[in-house]
Amino acid sequence: MRINNSNSIDSSKVIKFYFNGKIYTAFEGDTIASSLISNGIFFTSRSIKYHRPRGVYSHSFEEPNSLFEVNSDETYEPNVLSTRENIYEGMKIKTINSWPSLNYDFFSFLTLLSNFLKAGFYYKTFFGSNYLWKNFFEPFLRKMAGFSKAPNKIDKFKYSKKHIKCDVLIVGCGPSGIAAALSLYKSNLKILMVDDDSSPGIKLNEPNEKEWFINTKKELGDKVEIYTNTTVFGAYADNYLTAVERINEKNNRNKLKTRLLLIRAKKVIFANGSIERPIVFPNNDRPGIFLSHSSTYYLNKFGVLLGKKFILFTNNDFAYADILNLQKNGSEIIAVIDVRQNLDGYLPKLAEAKGIKILKGFVISNTFGKKKIKSISVTSLANNRSYNLSCDCLLVSGGFSPSIHLHSQQGGDISYNHDICGFIPDKFINHQICIGSLVGKNSFIDCVESGINGGNYILNEFGFKGYLKPDLSEFKAIKYGKVIPFWAVDTNAKLESKSFVDLQNDTTIADIKVANLEGFRNPEHVKRYTLNGFGTDQGKTSGIISLGIISKEINQPIEKLKPTTYRSPFIPVTFGVLAGRQIRELSDPIRRTALNKCHEKLSAVFENVGQWKRPWFYPKVNEKIDQAIFRECLSVRNSVGILDASTLGKIMISGKDSLTLLNKVYTNNFSNLGIGKIKYGLLLKEDGMVFDDGTTTKLSENRYLMTTTTSNAALVLDWLEEWLQTEWTNLDVFLTSVTDHWAVITVSGPKSRHVISKLNPSISLDSEDFPFMSYRQVNLAGIACRVFRISFTGELSYEINIPWPNATYIWNKLLDAGSEYNITPYGTETMHVLRAEKGYPIIGQDTDGTINPIELGMGKLLSNKKDFLGKRSLSREFKSDKYFVGFKTIDPNLIIPEGAQIISLDRVLNNDKENLDNLLINGSLESEGYITSSYFSPILDHSIALGFLNSGKEKINTDEIFYATGDNNELIRTKIVSPVFYDEKGLRKDG
Amino acid sequence: MLFIKCPYCGERDESEFHYGGEADISRPEEPSKLKDIEWGNYLFMKKNTKGIFSEIWSHSSGCRKWFRVDRNTVTNDIIRVYEINK
């Protein structure tokens, strides 16, 4: 019910919105929660497990109940927190956990079973049969319980990020935060303030307090930058804090929804206050039951009253301010139920003087009202006598728990404070302080003083003098009575299963007791067993109460227990805002080679290789992938093919100690490499495992060009730099990445020599003048190129390095020159098939970081004349004798799946073929090896595969039949051969 | 996220850096003369100091220099940042 119009809403702007299909109105500035309450809607949701009626419970991020699906014409948002989302024209709000409708919910019978459905019930009951769980219980439970459906369309909202550096960050703009800013603002320090609410200070009731707050904020003016509607959700090392700023819909043409603030502050002042907690009692979850402070919030901010006839249930004096505020605004106060017998504070006395009935030493023993609270039953603690009171709104206050989340996220210590019955920060993190109600200050004047002192302390840290000593004598310090620790009302076992500790997860006192009974005594374990503290609210209202209940149950003082670990994010944060603008094409850089346009023109299908886009194959019209690869493979073998190999890593190594470096890192000896000669080399990590391979060319004295695999290009450079800078600091070597300085075109096939010579007929390309594994600086079609005679196909090949800008020109020249030989562009797939036919391993495909060079069949490359990285690791004893071999299937058309396991013949026959998976998993059938590469070879017209096999070296070319596990438990018979399937003598490399 | 002062470039976010682990691990002069256990210690046995720890970092998205950092592993406070050979 709205009784007046406050500053925070614009009553000239009426907004129409829909709730569960019905149209309602609210004003601009309203939240979803205030809009619903002002329309008299209290029953808004169903609870997650028992489908009990629930309503808005609070006013801020602690809200456990009222989460909705929100739709507009083109957007959909799941699990929207009603207390933190502004209403807008045409907004469609829908309840999430009810079917077919909120009022007539199919599953509401579950509440009758709450006595049986305690924590652990589902696990114990449904995990008996895998089949039933998968096919029946899980789908059923998922329909019954849960949050909104995940969106399945593209998010139409936009998100952004902002990096901010400041001298002082003040988290929280309440009285203490503002007071701290007052101490600081004349210093010319860059001060940033952040508050979760859109109207900080709105909960202040006393006119002089309100006035001080408004005037002080005015005085700060533009000396202090204030972000409202912004929640700090993460605090990390070195004062790095992350906040999410909710952009107000009304000045928002770009659909910018939220913005991520990434803040680095020299000093941080946490003034983020405390969160009111309830007291647990039977049926404490009915719509119409609110946290006490929320009544002040909705009244002051939106002019909305939560009811007409109020009852307050409390254990502290602070909640009396709320009830007095309500009375001042004309509400009827039925009674205050105070668990304390003796009330000596100022506010209870004032309330009594104003005619409010206070039931001292009473508790609420039950509540009534099906879809909205109607009456309560109160019981005297002294004589156990009960009677009923009717009301339409019940406020609850169990004291305030400091919001230690951000302090604790960084590992800050906390301790239990008996004055406020809550945990407060103990030792502050370096360059941070905590002030205000976060450290247990509760009255306005205490908070302001705490803020002033905190600000002065920070000034001192920056080396400033002249502290602020404001006159605060107008604020009289009033006496507050002691808060007594009171977490839950004692009741019988039946009502314990209706006494809700965590409203969002339907965790009851009964659940926590079951957990304790079953041995889960640590709060972390209780949390996981009962779900208390999970969900979107992360136990903001329930956490400390559960500790209180556990403490009583296991008979340990609460200060000996630790709240469950606080982790970022403090509030739910969408993926959208974390991603910001780094989505789709901006999510990761895309690297394209100089020849990209040429490939597109040839209708290449691309594949991602790291960040690179590489042509996978070049289909002709109506050609399928297999046909294209077949054609490309045969063209290279029979005539000539052309490949873009620009992505190959290329590192220039220069300086007088270049050779020393090469000899230290490569397994083989580079000392005898002449100018213009090329050598294949293997790089190992110190653990002796193969890290990368490639060729290195001696361009001139002290100048070498090293190539790496595409995927390891950056890693190899990093690794070499690390050795040079941290270990071999005396070496005179310079490394330069030239990967995208030189485009690489490989021309491969028996006709390649003819094609190249057409681009410069004056050079001699025959194998005597330009032998295999040598390099020439050659002028091709007028461009100075580097030509390397190396081969990854086994055919006569020329790898041409061309200055990046000239690559397209040379590519086209080569296509022209090769047209009479039907020169065929081929992609990475054909490249893989051709190299597999030759048994060349691909590092990262055939190896996985656990393969040493001996297993890879490259023992010959290990020099015994010098040390090299990883050598010592190879001289220990090895248990494994697996070896890189070829697999030739008995049926030439069966292709073994990559990753298949190899099983020996006898063992398969002695075992159950049907149960192959189980046999392999439970270890009764051991794998003898595995397949790392597998293809159909067009030139051999036969399936081929590469992989590792135990004692593989001895099995090559024997008659022994092995079985490879195919798809659907099919077994593929195969023989073991040399990994070199084609041209074993290597005659074709010279054309 | 740490705020690290590269000795060559100044203060930068941790995301610009690459962690290299414990400092002062020297590669043995003659690995072949080591027993398996000694080589294994060099390869795998790293300190896990609680308190002030000397480590190496590389400014991989900046000047690409490796340097040393003395960091308190409990509080994450960086006590000293200096060039690798000092």
PDB file of N, CA and C in Angstrom, chain A residues 666-704:
ATOM      1  N   TYR A 666      68.864 -28.634 -28.188  1.00  0.00           N
ATOM      2  CA  TYR A 666      68.522 -29.733 -29.090  1.00  0.00           C
ATOM      3  C   TYR A 666      69.212 -31.015 -28.640  1.00  0.00           C
ATOM      4  N   THR A 667      68.567 -32.158 -28.885  1.00  0.00           N
ATOM      5  CA  THR A 667      69.149 -33.431 -28.462  1.00  0.00           C
ATOM      6  C   THR A 667      70.324 -33.822 -29.343  1.00  0.00           C
ATOM      7  N   ASN A 668      70.309 -33.318 -30.582  1.00  0.00           N
ATOM      8  CA  ASN A 668      71.384 -33.723 -31.496  1.00  0.00           C
ATOM      9  C   ASN A 668      72.401 -32.606 -31.645  1.00  0.00           C
ATOM     10  N   ASN A 669      73.509 -32.931 -32.257  1.00  0.00           N
ATOM     11  CA  ASN A 669      74.641 -32.021 -32.315  1.00  0.00           C
ATOM     12  C   ASN A 669      74.533 -31.099 -33.523  1.00  0.00           C
ATOM     13  N   PHE A 670      74.628 -29.816 -33.302  1.00  0.00           N
ATOM     14  CA  PHE A 670      74.527 -28.851 -34.387  1.00  0.00           C
ATOM     15  C   PHE A 670      75.873 -28.260 -34.786  1.00  0.00           C
ATOM     16  N   SER A 671      76.947 -28.741 -34.111  1.00  0.00           N
ATOM     17  CA  SER A 671      78.268 -28.125 -34.335  1.00  0.00           C
ATOM     18  C   SER A 671      78.717 -28.247 -35.782  1.00  0.00           C
ATOM     19  N   ASN A 672      78.359 -29.372 -36.421  1.00  0.00           N
ATOM     20  CA  ASN A 672      78.873 -29.606 -37.776  1.00  0.00           C
ATOM     21  C   ASN A 672      77.948 -29.090 -38.875  1.00  0.00           C
ATOM     22  N   LEU A 673      76.966 -28.269 -38.493  1.00  0.00           N
ATOM     23  CA  LEU A 673      76.017 -27.773 -39.491  1.00  0.00           C
ATOM     24  C   LEU A 673      76.662 -26.638 -40.285  1.00  0.00           C
ATOM     25  N   GLY A 674      76.732 -26.822 -41.607  1.00  0.00           N
ATOM     26  CA  GLY A 674      77.365 -25.806 -42.442  1.00  0.00           C
ATOM     27  C   GLY A 674      76.390 -24.702 -42.828  1.00  0.00           C
ATOM     28  N   ILE A 675      76.926 -23.605 -43.309  1.00  0.00           N
ATOM     29  CA  ILE A 675      76.058 -22.508 -43.751  1.00  0.00           C
ATOM     30  C   ILE A 675      75.196 -22.993 -44.906  1.00  0.00           C
ATOM     31  N   GLY A 676      73.919 -22.649 -44.856  1.00  0.00           N
ATOM     32  CA  GLY A 676      73.003 -23.078 -45.908  1.00  0.00           C
ATOM     33  C   GLY A 676      72.480 -24.485 -45.711  1.00  0.00           C
ATOM     34  N   LYS A 677      72.772 -25.077 -44.569  1.00  0.00           N
ATOM     35  CA  LYS A 677      72.311 -26.448 -44.317  1.00  0.00           C
ATOM     36  C   LYS A 677      71.220 -26.455 -43.245  1.00  0.00           C
ATOM     37  N   ILE A 678      70.414 -27.493 -43.302  1.00  0.00           N
ATOM     38  CA  ILE A 678      69.260 -27.593 -42.402  1.00  0.00           C
ATOM     39  C   ILE A 678      69.370 -28.872 -41.588  1.00  0.00           C
ATOM     40  N   LYS A 679      68.938 -28.803 -40.344  1.00  0.00           N
ATOM     41  CA  LYS A 679      68.934 -30.011 -39.519  1.00  0.00           C
ATOM     42  C   LYS A 679      67.613 -30.114 -38.779  1.00  0.00           C
ATOM     43  N   TYR A 680      67.124 -31.341 -38.692  1.00  0.00           N
ATOM     44  CA  TYR A 680      65.927 -31.599 -37.888  1.00  0.00           C
ATOM     45  C   TYR A 680      66.369 -31.754 -36.449  1.00  0.00           C
ATOM     46  N   GLY A 681      65.628 -31.208 -35.530  1.00  0.00           N
ATOM     47  CA  GLY A 681      66.018 -31.318 -34.121  1.00  0.00           C
ATOM     48  C   GLY A 681      64.830 -31.560 -33.234  1.00  0.00           C
ATOM     49  N   LEU A 682      65.151 -32.106 -32.052  1.00  0.00           N
ATOM     50  CA  LEU A 682      64.126 -32.465 -31.094  1.00  0.00           C
ATOM     51  C   LEU A 682      64.408 -31.702 -29.801  1.00  0.00           C
ATOM     52  N   LEU A 683      63.370 -31.069 -29.261  1.00  0.00           N
ATOM     53  CA  LEU A 683      63.521 -30.363 -27.987  1.00  0.00           C
ATOM     54  C   LEU A 683      62.863 -31.183 -26.892  1.00  0.00           C
ATOM     55  N   LEU A 684      63.582 -31.367 -25.771  1.00  0.00           N
ATOM     56  CA  LEU A 684      62.996 -32.070 -24.629  1.00  0.00           C
ATOM     57  C   LEU A 684      62.885 -31.108 -23.470  1.00  0.00           C
ATOM     58  N   LYS A 685      61.911 -31.359 -22.609  1.00  0.00           N
ATOM     59  CA  LYS A 685      61.906 -30.681 -21.317  1.00  0.00           C
ATOM     60  C   LYS A 685      62.889 -31.415 -20.416  1.00  0.00           C
ATOM     61  N   GLU A 686      63.211 -30.795 -19.283  1.00  0.00           N
ATOM     62  CA  GLU A 686      64.211 -31.414 -18.391  1.00  0.00           C
ATOM     63  C   GLU A 686      63.787 -32.794 -17.885  1.00  0.00           C
ATOM     64  N   ASP A 687      62.495 -33.092 -17.951  1.00  0.00           N
ATOM     65  CA  ASP A 687      62.050 -34.420 -17.526  1.00  0.00           C
ATOM     66  C   ASP A 687      62.252 -35.478 -18.610  1.00  0.00           C
ATOM     67  N   GLY A 688      62.856 -35.080 -19.728  1.00  0.00           N
ATOM     68  CA  GLY A 688      63.196 -36.040 -20.776  1.00  0.00           C
ATOM     69  C   GLY A 688      62.076 -36.292 -21.763  1.00  0.00           C
ATOM     70  N   MET A 689      60.962 -35.615 -21.610  1.00  0.00           N
ATOM     71  CA  MET A 689      59.829 -35.844 -22.514  1.00  0.00           C
ATOM     72  C   MET A 689      59.886 -34.890 -23.700  1.00  0.00           C
ATOM     73  N   VAL A 690      59.387 -35.377 -24.835  1.00  0.00           N
ATOM     74  CA  VAL A 690      59.450 -34.563 -26.058  1.00  0.00           C
ATOM     75  C   VAL A 690      58.556 -33.331 -25.903  1.00  0.00           C
ATOM     76  N   PHE A 691      59.133 -32.183 -26.171  1.00  0.00           N
ATOM     77  CA  PHE A 691      58.421 -30.916 -26.021  1.00  0.00           C
ATOM     78  C   PHE A 691      58.039 -30.355 -27.380  1.00  0.00           C
ATOM     79  N   ASP A 692      58.986 -30.341 -28.312  1.00  0.00           N
ATOM     80  CA  ASP A 692      58.680 -29.816 -29.636  1.00  0.00           C
ATOM     81  C   ASP A 692      59.734 -30.319 -30.620  1.00  0.00           C
ATOM     82  N   ASP A 693      59.420 -30.179 -31.905  1.00  0.00           N
ATOM     83  CA  ASP A 693      60.414 -30.513 -32.917  1.00  0.00           C
ATOM     84  C   ASP A 693      60.367 -29.472 -34.016  1.00  0.00           C
ATOM     85  N   GLY A 694      61.338 -29.539 -34.893  1.00  0.00           N
ATOM     86  CA  GLY A 694      61.373 -28.595 -35.998  1.00  0.00           C
ATOM     87  C   GLY A 694      62.749 -28.618 -36.638  1.00  0.00           C
ATOM     88  N   THR A 695      62.889 -27.766 -37.625  1.00  0.00           N
ATOM     89  CA  THR A 695      64.175 -27.717 -38.305  1.00  0.00           C
ATOM     90  C   THR A 695      64.879 -26.416 -37.967  1.00  0.00           C
ATOM     91  N   THR A 696      66.197 -26.464 -38.013  1.00  0.00           N
ATOM     92  CA  THR A 696      66.962 -25.233 -37.830  1.00  0.00           C
ATOM     93  C   THR A 696      67.953 -25.110 -38.973  1.00  0.00           C
ATOM     94  N   THR A 697      68.000 -23.920 -39.534  1.00  0.00           N
ATOM     95  CA  THR A 697      68.827 -23.647 -40.704  1.00  0.00           C
ATOM     96  C   THR A 697      69.916 -22.662 -40.335  1.00  0.00           C
ATOM     97  N   LYS A 698      71.125 -22.949 -40.784  1.00  0.00           N
ATOM     98  CA  LYS A 698      72.191 -21.971 -40.565  1.00  0.00           C
ATOM     99  C   LYS A 698      72.175 -21.007 -41.737  1.00  0.00           C
ATOM    100  N   LEU A 699      71.701 -19.782 -41.486  1.00  0.00           N
ATOM    101  CA  LEU A 699      71.579 -18.801 -42.573  1.00  0.00           C
ATOM    102  C   LEU A 699      72.946 -18.221 -42.910  1.00  0.00           C
ATOM    103  N   SER A 700      73.689 -17.906 -41.860  1.00  0.00           N
ATOM    104  CA  SER A 700      75.050 -17.424 -42.047  1.00  0.00           C
ATOM    105  C   SER A 700      75.771 -17.640 -40.728  1.00  0.00           C
ATOM    106  N   GLU A 701      77.001 -17.200 -40.623  1.00  0.00           N
ATOM    107  CA  GLU A 701      77.728 -17.385 -39.369  1.00  0.00           C
ATOM    108  C   GLU A 701      76.952 -16.699 -38.244  1.00  0.00           C
ATOM    109  N   ASN A 702      76.669 -17.414 -37.167  1.00  0.00           N
ATOM    110  CA  ASN A 702      75.953 -16.884 -35.997  1.00  0.00           C
ATOM    111  C   ASN A 702      74.515 -16.442 -36.262  1.00  0.00           C
ATOM    112  N   ARG A 703      73.947 -16.899 -37.367  1.00  0.00           N
ATOM    113  CA  ARG A 703      72.538 -16.594 -37.602  1.00  0.00           C
ATOM    114  C   ARG A 703      71.795 -17.865 -37.998  1.00  0.00           C
ATOM    115  N   TYR A 704      70.786 -18.183 -37.220  1.00  0.00           N
ATOM    116  CA  TYR A 704      70.032 -19.415 -37.452  1.00  0.00           C
ATOM    117  C   TYR A 704      68.544 -19.106 -37.506  1.00  0.00           C
TER     118      TYR A 704
END
